[in-house]
Each structure stands twice: as structure tokens, then as C-alpha cells.
């Protein structure tokens, strides 16, 4: 009886964790798109900088003030030698996500970001000469095919947004690969990741944002009908972006790797549906089919990776890069699902 109650509570906690993760993720994406489209605040560098500022403050409050998470100590030399390069890639990843939202619909942007598994495998194979099982390559076929179909049939196609989202996939893949070497020995969770990387990212982005978009932001403030209420929305998106990072910690600790993968792809589908209901961007039948194929491909890819990770390789057989096998290893070094911080 007691075991049944514990099992039910564990299932409920997992479901609750997934729902709050979905809520924060979809809300952040929709608000960012609203900022660019409805508020006419067309300054992705400034939006990203605001997000980093809010995340840096939030990380400090959670770790130093509220003490909800223990601080992972980092050698001072590693701050510049290892953390700073990761922060630079982290910064590029977030900026490209916001730039893509500036030009293309959420549905198209989210679908392209689902291309990340393919770019990760390709980079590891081309640059690092990693071996991959043939089943990994096969699982990438529907992802690539779905992206091609979606791109060809996208009615709101924009080359700038498309390139930003595509290079964002490369940045996400590079970030994930670099994390294995640059952060080797540090078991960072999502909150400690933000605590260390957000201040560096703010420092990296502040001057470019001021030089490139500063005049435009001041002009927007002087011409917008309700600038202060709009600024409240913009800074709220930064607070929610930090909350999203905080929510990732709980969903990973409450679910398995397979559940996390499936939930992540369902989250993309929800984001696409909600964005269409709000912004009513035109979506053709073939475009929706391409999006569905891509998401199913991502789910299949995650399943294949999980199955291969459970197999014991024959002696002398080259192995597919090991997937995380413990809950601690599953903690994201930098959120690889868009995707999740934009």
C-alpha cells in the first residue's frame, strides 16, 4: 500500500514537473515573439542582454541569498580558461534564437531548432572523428527530411531568420560538445550554469547591444505609446527565462532520459500550436506534415540513443559516444532543448 502511494506521488511529481517546464518554456517563447512582433521592439541583442541580466541576478538570489542550491566551486583560473569560452558560445546560442524569432514564426523556428541532433552528430563525426552506430544515422533521416519539407513549404520564409535558426543549431551543438571538454570535472546543474555563465554573457553582449541597437532603443522609447508598460513585459520575459532554467533542474530530476526526450518534443508541438493560435501565422498542410515528421524523428533519435546506451559493446568495438547514465549526468550543462532559453 505504502509503495503504491509512493509510486503515485512520484508519477504526480513527474507530471507536475513536466507541466511547469512546458508552461515556462512556451510562455518565454510566446512573450519573446510578442515583444518583437506586437511591441515592435525589434532589438534581439537588447532582449538577450536583459535576459542575461535577469538570469545573473536570479542565480545569485537562488544560490547566495535563498540558498536553494549549493554553489559548485570553480577554480579561479578555470573561470577564464573554461567558463568564459562556454559563456561565449552560450551567448551566441541565445542571441541567434532571438534573432530567428525576430524574423520567422515560432512554428518554423522551433522546427528548425529540432535539427540540433543532426548538427551535433555531424560535427562530432567531421571534427572530432567520433564513431556512430548506423542506427544513429538512420534515425536522423526523418529529422533532415522533415526540416527540408518544412523549409520548402514555409509560407512566411525569411532567409535571415532561417539562417539565424540554422546557425543557432550549430551553436547549440558546439556548446554541447565543448561542454564535455571545457567543463570536464564540473557537475554543473542548470542553476549553477546560469550563475557562472550569465554574468560573462552579459559582459560579452552589453557593449555590442549598446553600439548596434542603443540608438534604436532610445528612439523606440521616445516614440512608443506606452514604453514603461512595454518595458515591464520585456523585463518579465527575462525573469521567466530564468524561471525556465530553474524548472529544468526539477524536470530532469523527476523524469527519466526517455521521458525527458519525449516531453521535450511534445513541448515543441505545444509551442507551435499555441503560437499559431495567438499569431495566426499561415501554415500549409505540407508544412505541418514536415513539422510532425521532424518531431517524430527527434523522438525516434532519442529512443535509439537510449537503446544503444543500454547495450554492452563487444570487446574492441568502437562505441557510440556515451549518453548520460545517471541523474547527475543528465543535468544539462547548458540547456540543449532551445531551446529552451530564447
Short mmCIF file of C-alpha atoms in Angstrom, two decimals:
data_model
loop_
_atom_site.label_atom_id
_atom_site.label_comp_id
_atom_site.label_asym_id
_atom_site.label_seq_id
_atom_site.Cartn_x
_atom_site.Cartn_y
_atom_site.Cartn_z
CA UNK A 1 0.00 0.00 0.00
CA UNK A 2 2.75 2.39 1.01
CA UNK A 3 4.74 1.52 -2.13
CA UNK A 4 1.66 2.29 -4.24
CA UNK A 5 1.28 5.72 -2.63
CA UNK A 6 4.98 6.47 -3.20
CA UNK A 7 4.66 5.39 -6.85
CA UNK A 8 1.58 7.56 -7.35
CA UNK A 9 3.32 10.55 -5.76
CA UNK A 10 6.40 10.01 -7.94
CA UNK A 11 4.22 9.91 -11.07
CA UNK A 12 2.33 13.03 -9.98
CA UNK A 13 5.58 14.88 -9.23
CA UNK A 14 6.98 13.94 -12.65
CA UNK A 15 3.81 15.13 -14.38
CA UNK A 16 3.82 18.38 -12.40
CA UNK A 17 7.49 18.98 -13.23
CA UNK A 18 6.85 18.45 -16.95
CA UNK A 19 3.80 20.74 -16.95
CA UNK A 20 5.63 23.62 -15.24
CA UNK A 21 8.56 23.16 -17.63
CA UNK A 22 6.20 23.31 -20.61
CA UNK A 23 4.45 26.36 -19.16
CA UNK A 24 7.65 28.36 -18.64
CA UNK A 25 9.15 27.34 -21.96
CA UNK A 26 6.12 28.10 -24.11
CA UNK A 27 5.44 31.35 -22.22
CA UNK A 28 9.01 32.60 -22.75
CA UNK A 29 8.89 31.82 -26.48
CA UNK A 30 5.48 33.43 -26.96
CA UNK A 31 6.38 36.55 -24.95
CA UNK A 32 9.61 36.99 -26.91
CA UNK A 33 7.72 36.74 -30.18
CA UNK A 34 5.13 39.18 -28.80
CA UNK A 35 7.93 41.63 -27.93
CA UNK A 36 9.32 41.54 -31.46
CA UNK A 37 6.01 41.49 -33.32
CA UNK A 38 3.40 43.27 -31.20
CA UNK A 39 5.52 45.69 -29.18
CA UNK A 40 7.67 46.41 -32.24
CA UNK A 41 10.80 46.10 -30.07
CA UNK A 42 12.99 44.74 -32.84
CA UNK A 43 16.23 44.54 -30.88
CA UNK A 44 17.22 40.90 -30.25
CA UNK A 45 20.63 41.79 -28.78
CA UNK A 46 18.99 44.01 -26.16
CA UNK A 47 16.37 41.38 -25.32
CA UNK A 48 19.10 38.76 -24.90
CA UNK A 49 21.13 41.12 -22.71
CA UNK A 50 18.10 41.77 -20.48
CA UNK A 51 17.58 38.00 -20.16
CA UNK A 52 21.20 37.51 -19.09
CA UNK A 53 20.97 40.32 -16.53
CA UNK A 54 17.81 38.82 -15.02
CA UNK A 55 19.36 35.35 -15.04
CA UNK A 56 22.55 36.59 -13.35
CA UNK A 57 20.51 38.27 -10.60
CA UNK A 58 18.23 35.23 -10.27
CA UNK A 59 21.14 32.81 -10.00
CA UNK A 60 22.73 34.93 -7.28
CA UNK A 61 19.47 35.12 -5.31
CA UNK A 62 18.79 31.36 -5.52
CA UNK A 63 22.32 30.29 -4.57
CA UNK A 64 23.63 33.07 -2.32
CA UNK A 65 20.50 34.56 -0.73
CA UNK A 66 17.86 31.82 -0.60
CA UNK A 67 20.47 29.02 -0.61
CA UNK A 68 18.13 26.71 -2.51
CA UNK A 69 21.08 25.21 -4.38
CA UNK A 70 24.65 24.67 -3.15
CA UNK A 71 27.29 26.60 -5.06
CA UNK A 72 29.67 24.48 -7.11
CA UNK A 73 33.15 25.90 -6.53
CA UNK A 74 35.19 26.69 -9.62
CA UNK A 75 38.94 27.25 -9.70
CA UNK A 76 39.59 30.97 -10.42
CA UNK A 77 41.84 30.05 -13.34
CA UNK A 78 39.06 27.96 -14.86
CA UNK A 79 36.69 30.92 -14.81
CA UNK A 80 38.51 32.46 -17.78
CA UNK A 81 40.05 29.37 -19.31
CA UNK A 82 36.93 27.18 -19.31
CA UNK A 83 33.81 29.05 -18.17
CA UNK A 84 34.34 32.15 -20.33
CA UNK A 85 34.59 30.24 -23.67
CA UNK A 86 31.45 28.30 -22.76
CA UNK A 87 29.70 31.57 -21.90
CA UNK A 88 30.65 32.98 -25.29
CA UNK A 89 29.08 30.03 -27.13
CA UNK A 90 26.13 30.16 -24.73
CA UNK A 91 25.66 33.84 -25.60
CA UNK A 92 25.76 33.21 -29.36
CA UNK A 93 23.20 30.43 -28.98
CA UNK A 94 20.70 32.64 -27.14
CA UNK A 95 21.20 35.63 -29.45
CA UNK A 96 20.66 33.56 -32.60
CA UNK A 97 17.46 32.14 -31.12
CA UNK A 98 16.12 35.64 -30.51
CA UNK A 99 17.25 36.86 -33.93
CA UNK A 100 15.36 34.00 -35.58
CA UNK A 101 12.23 34.87 -33.59
CA UNK A 102 12.59 38.41 -34.85
CA UNK A 103 12.12 37.30 -38.47
CA UNK A 104 10.25 33.97 -38.62
CA UNK A 105 7.20 32.42 -36.92
CA UNK A 106 7.60 30.38 -33.75
CA UNK A 107 6.45 27.23 -35.56
CA UNK A 108 9.18 27.48 -38.18
CA UNK A 109 11.86 28.46 -35.66
CA UNK A 110 11.01 25.58 -33.32
CA UNK A 111 11.04 23.08 -36.18
CA UNK A 112 14.46 24.23 -37.37
CA UNK A 113 15.83 24.05 -33.81
CA UNK A 114 14.82 20.39 -33.82
CA UNK A 115 17.61 19.94 -36.36
CA UNK A 116 20.12 20.13 -33.47
CA UNK A 117 20.62 16.33 -33.08
CA UNK A 118 21.69 16.12 -36.73
CA UNK A 119 24.16 19.01 -36.46
CA UNK A 120 25.58 17.57 -33.22
CA UNK A 121 26.23 14.16 -34.77
CA UNK A 122 27.64 15.72 -37.95
CA UNK A 123 30.06 17.98 -36.01
CA UNK A 124 31.24 15.15 -33.79
CA UNK A 125 31.84 12.95 -36.83
CA UNK A 126 33.51 15.58 -39.03
CA UNK A 127 35.59 17.48 -36.48
CA UNK A 128 36.13 15.05 -33.61
CA UNK A 129 36.01 11.82 -35.68
CA UNK A 130 33.50 10.19 -33.36
CA UNK A 131 32.10 6.82 -34.34
CA UNK A 132 28.32 6.45 -34.56
CA UNK A 133 26.26 3.32 -34.94
CA UNK A 134 24.38 3.02 -38.25
CA UNK A 135 21.10 3.21 -36.34
CA UNK A 136 22.01 6.73 -35.20
CA UNK A 137 22.49 7.84 -38.80
CA UNK A 138 19.23 6.15 -39.82
CA UNK A 139 17.31 7.94 -37.06
CA UNK A 140 18.47 11.29 -38.46
CA UNK A 141 16.78 10.70 -41.85
CA UNK A 142 13.25 11.76 -40.76
CA UNK A 143 14.69 14.80 -38.95
CA UNK A 144 16.53 16.02 -42.05
CA UNK A 145 13.60 15.14 -44.34
CA UNK A 146 11.10 16.91 -42.10
CA UNK A 147 13.26 20.05 -41.93
CA UNK A 148 13.61 20.12 -45.73
CA UNK A 149 9.85 19.71 -46.24
CA UNK A 150 9.06 22.38 -43.65
CA UNK A 151 11.55 24.86 -45.13
CA UNK A 152 10.38 24.38 -48.71
CA UNK A 153 6.71 24.80 -47.80
CA UNK A 154 7.07 27.60 -45.20
CA UNK A 155 4.76 30.44 -46.24
CA UNK A 156 6.49 33.01 -44.01
CA UNK A 157 10.01 32.05 -45.02
CA UNK A 158 12.71 34.65 -44.29
CA UNK A 159 16.34 33.98 -45.16
CA UNK A 160 17.70 35.95 -42.18
CA UNK A 161 15.52 34.14 -39.67
CA UNK A 162 16.20 30.78 -41.31
CA UNK A 163 19.97 31.28 -41.24
CA UNK A 164 19.86 32.52 -37.63
CA UNK A 165 17.90 29.44 -36.52
CA UNK A 166 20.16 27.09 -38.51
CA UNK A 167 23.35 28.62 -37.14
CA UNK A 168 21.67 28.50 -33.74
CA UNK A 169 21.54 24.71 -34.12
CA UNK A 170 25.27 24.70 -34.86
CA UNK A 171 25.90 26.91 -31.83
CA UNK A 172 23.84 24.59 -29.63
CA UNK A 173 25.75 21.56 -30.92
CA UNK A 174 29.10 23.29 -30.44
CA UNK A 175 28.10 24.29 -26.92
CA UNK A 176 27.13 20.70 -26.07
CA UNK A 177 30.36 19.29 -27.48
CA UNK A 178 32.57 21.92 -25.86
CA UNK A 179 30.89 21.28 -22.54
CA UNK A 180 32.32 17.75 -22.49
CA UNK A 181 35.89 19.05 -22.57
CA UNK A 182 35.76 22.60 -21.19
CA UNK A 183 33.63 21.70 -18.19
CA UNK A 184 35.13 18.27 -17.58
CA UNK A 185 35.13 17.55 -13.85
CA UNK A 186 32.38 20.05 -13.00
CA UNK A 187 28.94 18.51 -12.47
CA UNK A 188 27.02 21.69 -13.23
CA UNK A 189 23.26 21.79 -12.82
CA UNK A 190 21.15 24.36 -14.66
CA UNK A 191 21.22 26.91 -11.81
CA UNK A 192 25.00 26.84 -11.34
CA UNK A 193 25.36 27.04 -15.11
CA UNK A 194 23.35 30.27 -15.12
CA UNK A 195 25.14 31.58 -12.01
CA UNK A 196 28.55 31.38 -13.68
CA UNK A 197 27.73 31.97 -17.33
CA UNK A 198 25.06 34.70 -17.25
CA UNK A 199 27.42 37.42 -15.86
CA UNK A 200 30.02 36.58 -18.52
CA UNK A 201 27.34 36.55 -21.23
CA UNK A 202 26.09 39.96 -20.05
CA UNK A 203 29.61 41.34 -20.21
CA UNK A 204 30.12 39.92 -23.72
CA UNK A 205 26.82 41.23 -25.08
CA UNK A 206 26.39 44.60 -23.32
CA UNK A 207 28.73 46.68 -25.49
CA UNK A 208 27.62 45.22 -28.88
CA UNK A 209 23.97 45.70 -27.87
CA UNK A 210 24.65 49.31 -26.88
CA UNK A 211 26.65 50.13 -30.03
CA UNK A 212 24.38 48.37 -32.53
CA UNK A 213 20.93 48.85 -31.01
CA UNK A 214 21.37 51.65 -28.45
CA UNK A 215 20.12 54.46 -30.67
CA UNK A 216 17.19 52.40 -31.90
CA UNK A 217 16.14 51.52 -28.34
CA UNK A 218 16.18 55.20 -27.27
CA UNK A 219 14.19 56.12 -30.37
CA UNK A 220 11.68 53.34 -29.60
CA UNK A 221 11.32 54.65 -26.03
CA UNK A 222 10.55 58.15 -27.30
CA UNK A 223 8.01 57.06 -29.93
CA UNK A 224 6.22 54.14 -28.28
CA UNK A 225 2.76 54.92 -26.90
CA UNK A 226 3.25 53.04 -23.62
CA UNK A 227 7.01 52.50 -23.20
CA UNK A 228 7.01 51.72 -19.48
CA UNK A 229 4.32 49.05 -19.64
CA UNK A 230 6.17 47.56 -22.61
CA UNK A 231 9.41 47.54 -20.62
CA UNK A 232 7.63 45.67 -17.83
CA UNK A 233 6.74 42.94 -20.35
CA UNK A 234 10.31 42.86 -21.69
CA UNK A 235 11.88 42.51 -18.23
CA UNK A 236 9.20 39.97 -17.28
CA UNK A 237 10.39 37.81 -20.15
CA UNK A 238 13.86 37.93 -18.59
CA UNK A 239 12.52 36.81 -15.22
CA UNK A 240 10.57 33.98 -16.89
CA UNK A 241 13.70 32.96 -18.82
CA UNK A 242 15.48 32.46 -15.51
CA UNK A 243 12.49 30.57 -14.08
CA UNK A 244 12.71 28.31 -17.12
CA UNK A 245 16.29 27.41 -16.19
CA UNK A 246 15.19 26.73 -12.63
CA UNK A 247 12.35 24.49 -13.84
CA UNK A 248 14.70 22.37 -15.95
CA UNK A 249 16.51 21.24 -12.81
CA UNK A 250 13.33 19.73 -11.39
CA UNK A 251 12.06 18.10 -14.55
CA UNK A 252 15.37 16.30 -15.12
CA UNK A 253 15.46 15.04 -11.54
CA UNK A 254 11.85 13.90 -11.73
CA UNK A 255 11.88 12.03 -15.05
CA UNK A 256 13.93 9.52 -16.99
CA UNK A 257 16.02 10.33 -20.07
CA UNK A 258 13.41 8.85 -22.42
CA UNK A 259 10.58 10.77 -20.74
CA UNK A 260 12.61 13.97 -20.92
CA UNK A 261 13.19 13.47 -24.65
CA UNK A 262 9.55 12.72 -25.46
CA UNK A 263 8.31 15.56 -23.24
CA UNK A 264 10.71 17.93 -24.99
CA UNK A 265 9.34 17.08 -28.41
CA UNK A 266 5.75 17.35 -27.19
CA UNK A 267 6.68 20.75 -25.78
CA UNK A 268 7.76 21.88 -29.24
CA UNK A 269 4.40 20.75 -30.63
CA UNK A 270 2.56 22.69 -27.91
CA UNK A 271 4.65 25.81 -28.59
CA UNK A 272 3.83 25.55 -32.31
CA UNK A 273 0.10 25.16 -31.61
CA UNK A 274 -0.08 27.99 -29.05
CA UNK A 275 1.89 30.37 -31.26
CA UNK A 276 -0.42 29.64 -34.19
CA UNK A 277 -3.50 30.30 -32.04
CA UNK A 278 -2.07 33.67 -30.93
CA UNK A 279 -0.27 34.98 -34.01
CA UNK A 280 -2.22 33.11 -36.73
CA UNK A 281 0.80 32.77 -38.99
CA UNK A 282 -0.15 30.84 -42.15
CA UNK A 283 0.78 27.14 -42.07
CA UNK A 284 0.24 24.91 -45.10
CA UNK A 285 -0.70 21.25 -44.90
CA UNK A 286 2.71 20.07 -46.11
CA UNK A 287 4.38 22.43 -43.67
CA UNK A 288 2.54 20.88 -40.73
CA UNK A 289 3.42 17.40 -42.05
CA UNK A 290 7.10 18.38 -42.18
CA UNK A 291 6.94 19.66 -38.60
CA UNK A 292 5.29 16.44 -37.42
CA UNK A 293 7.86 14.27 -39.23
CA UNK A 294 10.70 16.26 -37.66
CA UNK A 295 9.32 15.87 -34.13
CA UNK A 296 8.73 12.14 -34.62
CA UNK A 297 12.27 11.86 -35.95
CA UNK A 298 13.65 13.59 -32.85
CA UNK A 299 11.69 11.21 -30.63
CA UNK A 300 12.99 8.22 -32.59
CA UNK A 301 16.56 9.57 -32.36
CA UNK A 302 16.26 9.88 -28.57
CA UNK A 303 14.89 6.34 -28.35
CA UNK A 304 17.77 4.95 -30.45
CA UNK A 305 20.37 6.76 -28.33
CA UNK A 306 18.77 5.39 -25.19
CA UNK A 307 18.65 1.81 -26.52
CA UNK A 308 22.29 1.93 -27.62
CA UNK A 309 23.35 3.28 -24.25
CA UNK A 310 21.86 0.20 -22.59
CA UNK A 311 23.82 -2.24 -24.76
CA UNK A 312 27.20 -3.66 -23.78
CA UNK A 313 29.62 -3.28 -26.70
CA UNK A 314 31.70 -6.21 -27.91
CA UNK A 315 35.40 -6.05 -26.96
CA UNK A 316 37.32 -3.89 -29.41
CA UNK A 317 34.18 -2.41 -30.97
CA UNK A 318 34.14 1.39 -31.34
CA UNK A 319 31.30 2.87 -29.34
CA UNK A 320 28.71 5.49 -29.96
CA UNK A 321 29.51 8.48 -27.67
CA UNK A 322 28.14 7.54 -24.28
CA UNK A 323 24.83 9.03 -23.27
CA UNK A 324 24.31 10.02 -19.60
CA UNK A 325 23.51 7.07 -17.35
CA UNK A 326 22.89 8.75 -14.01
CA UNK A 327 20.55 11.51 -12.96
CA UNK A 328 23.54 13.74 -12.14
CA UNK A 329 24.98 13.27 -15.64
CA UNK A 330 21.61 14.15 -17.11
CA UNK A 331 21.82 17.66 -15.67
CA UNK A 332 22.21 19.95 -18.69
CA UNK A 333 25.43 21.91 -18.84
CA UNK A 334 23.64 24.44 -20.99
CA UNK A 335 20.03 23.82 -21.92
CA UNK A 336 20.20 21.94 -25.18
CA UNK A 337 16.45 21.98 -25.93
CA UNK A 338 16.22 25.59 -27.48
CA UNK A 339 15.57 25.57 -26.87
CA UNK A 340 14.51 26.45 -24.13
CA UNK A 341 16.07 29.75 -23.49
CA UNK A 342 15.45 32.32 -26.07
#
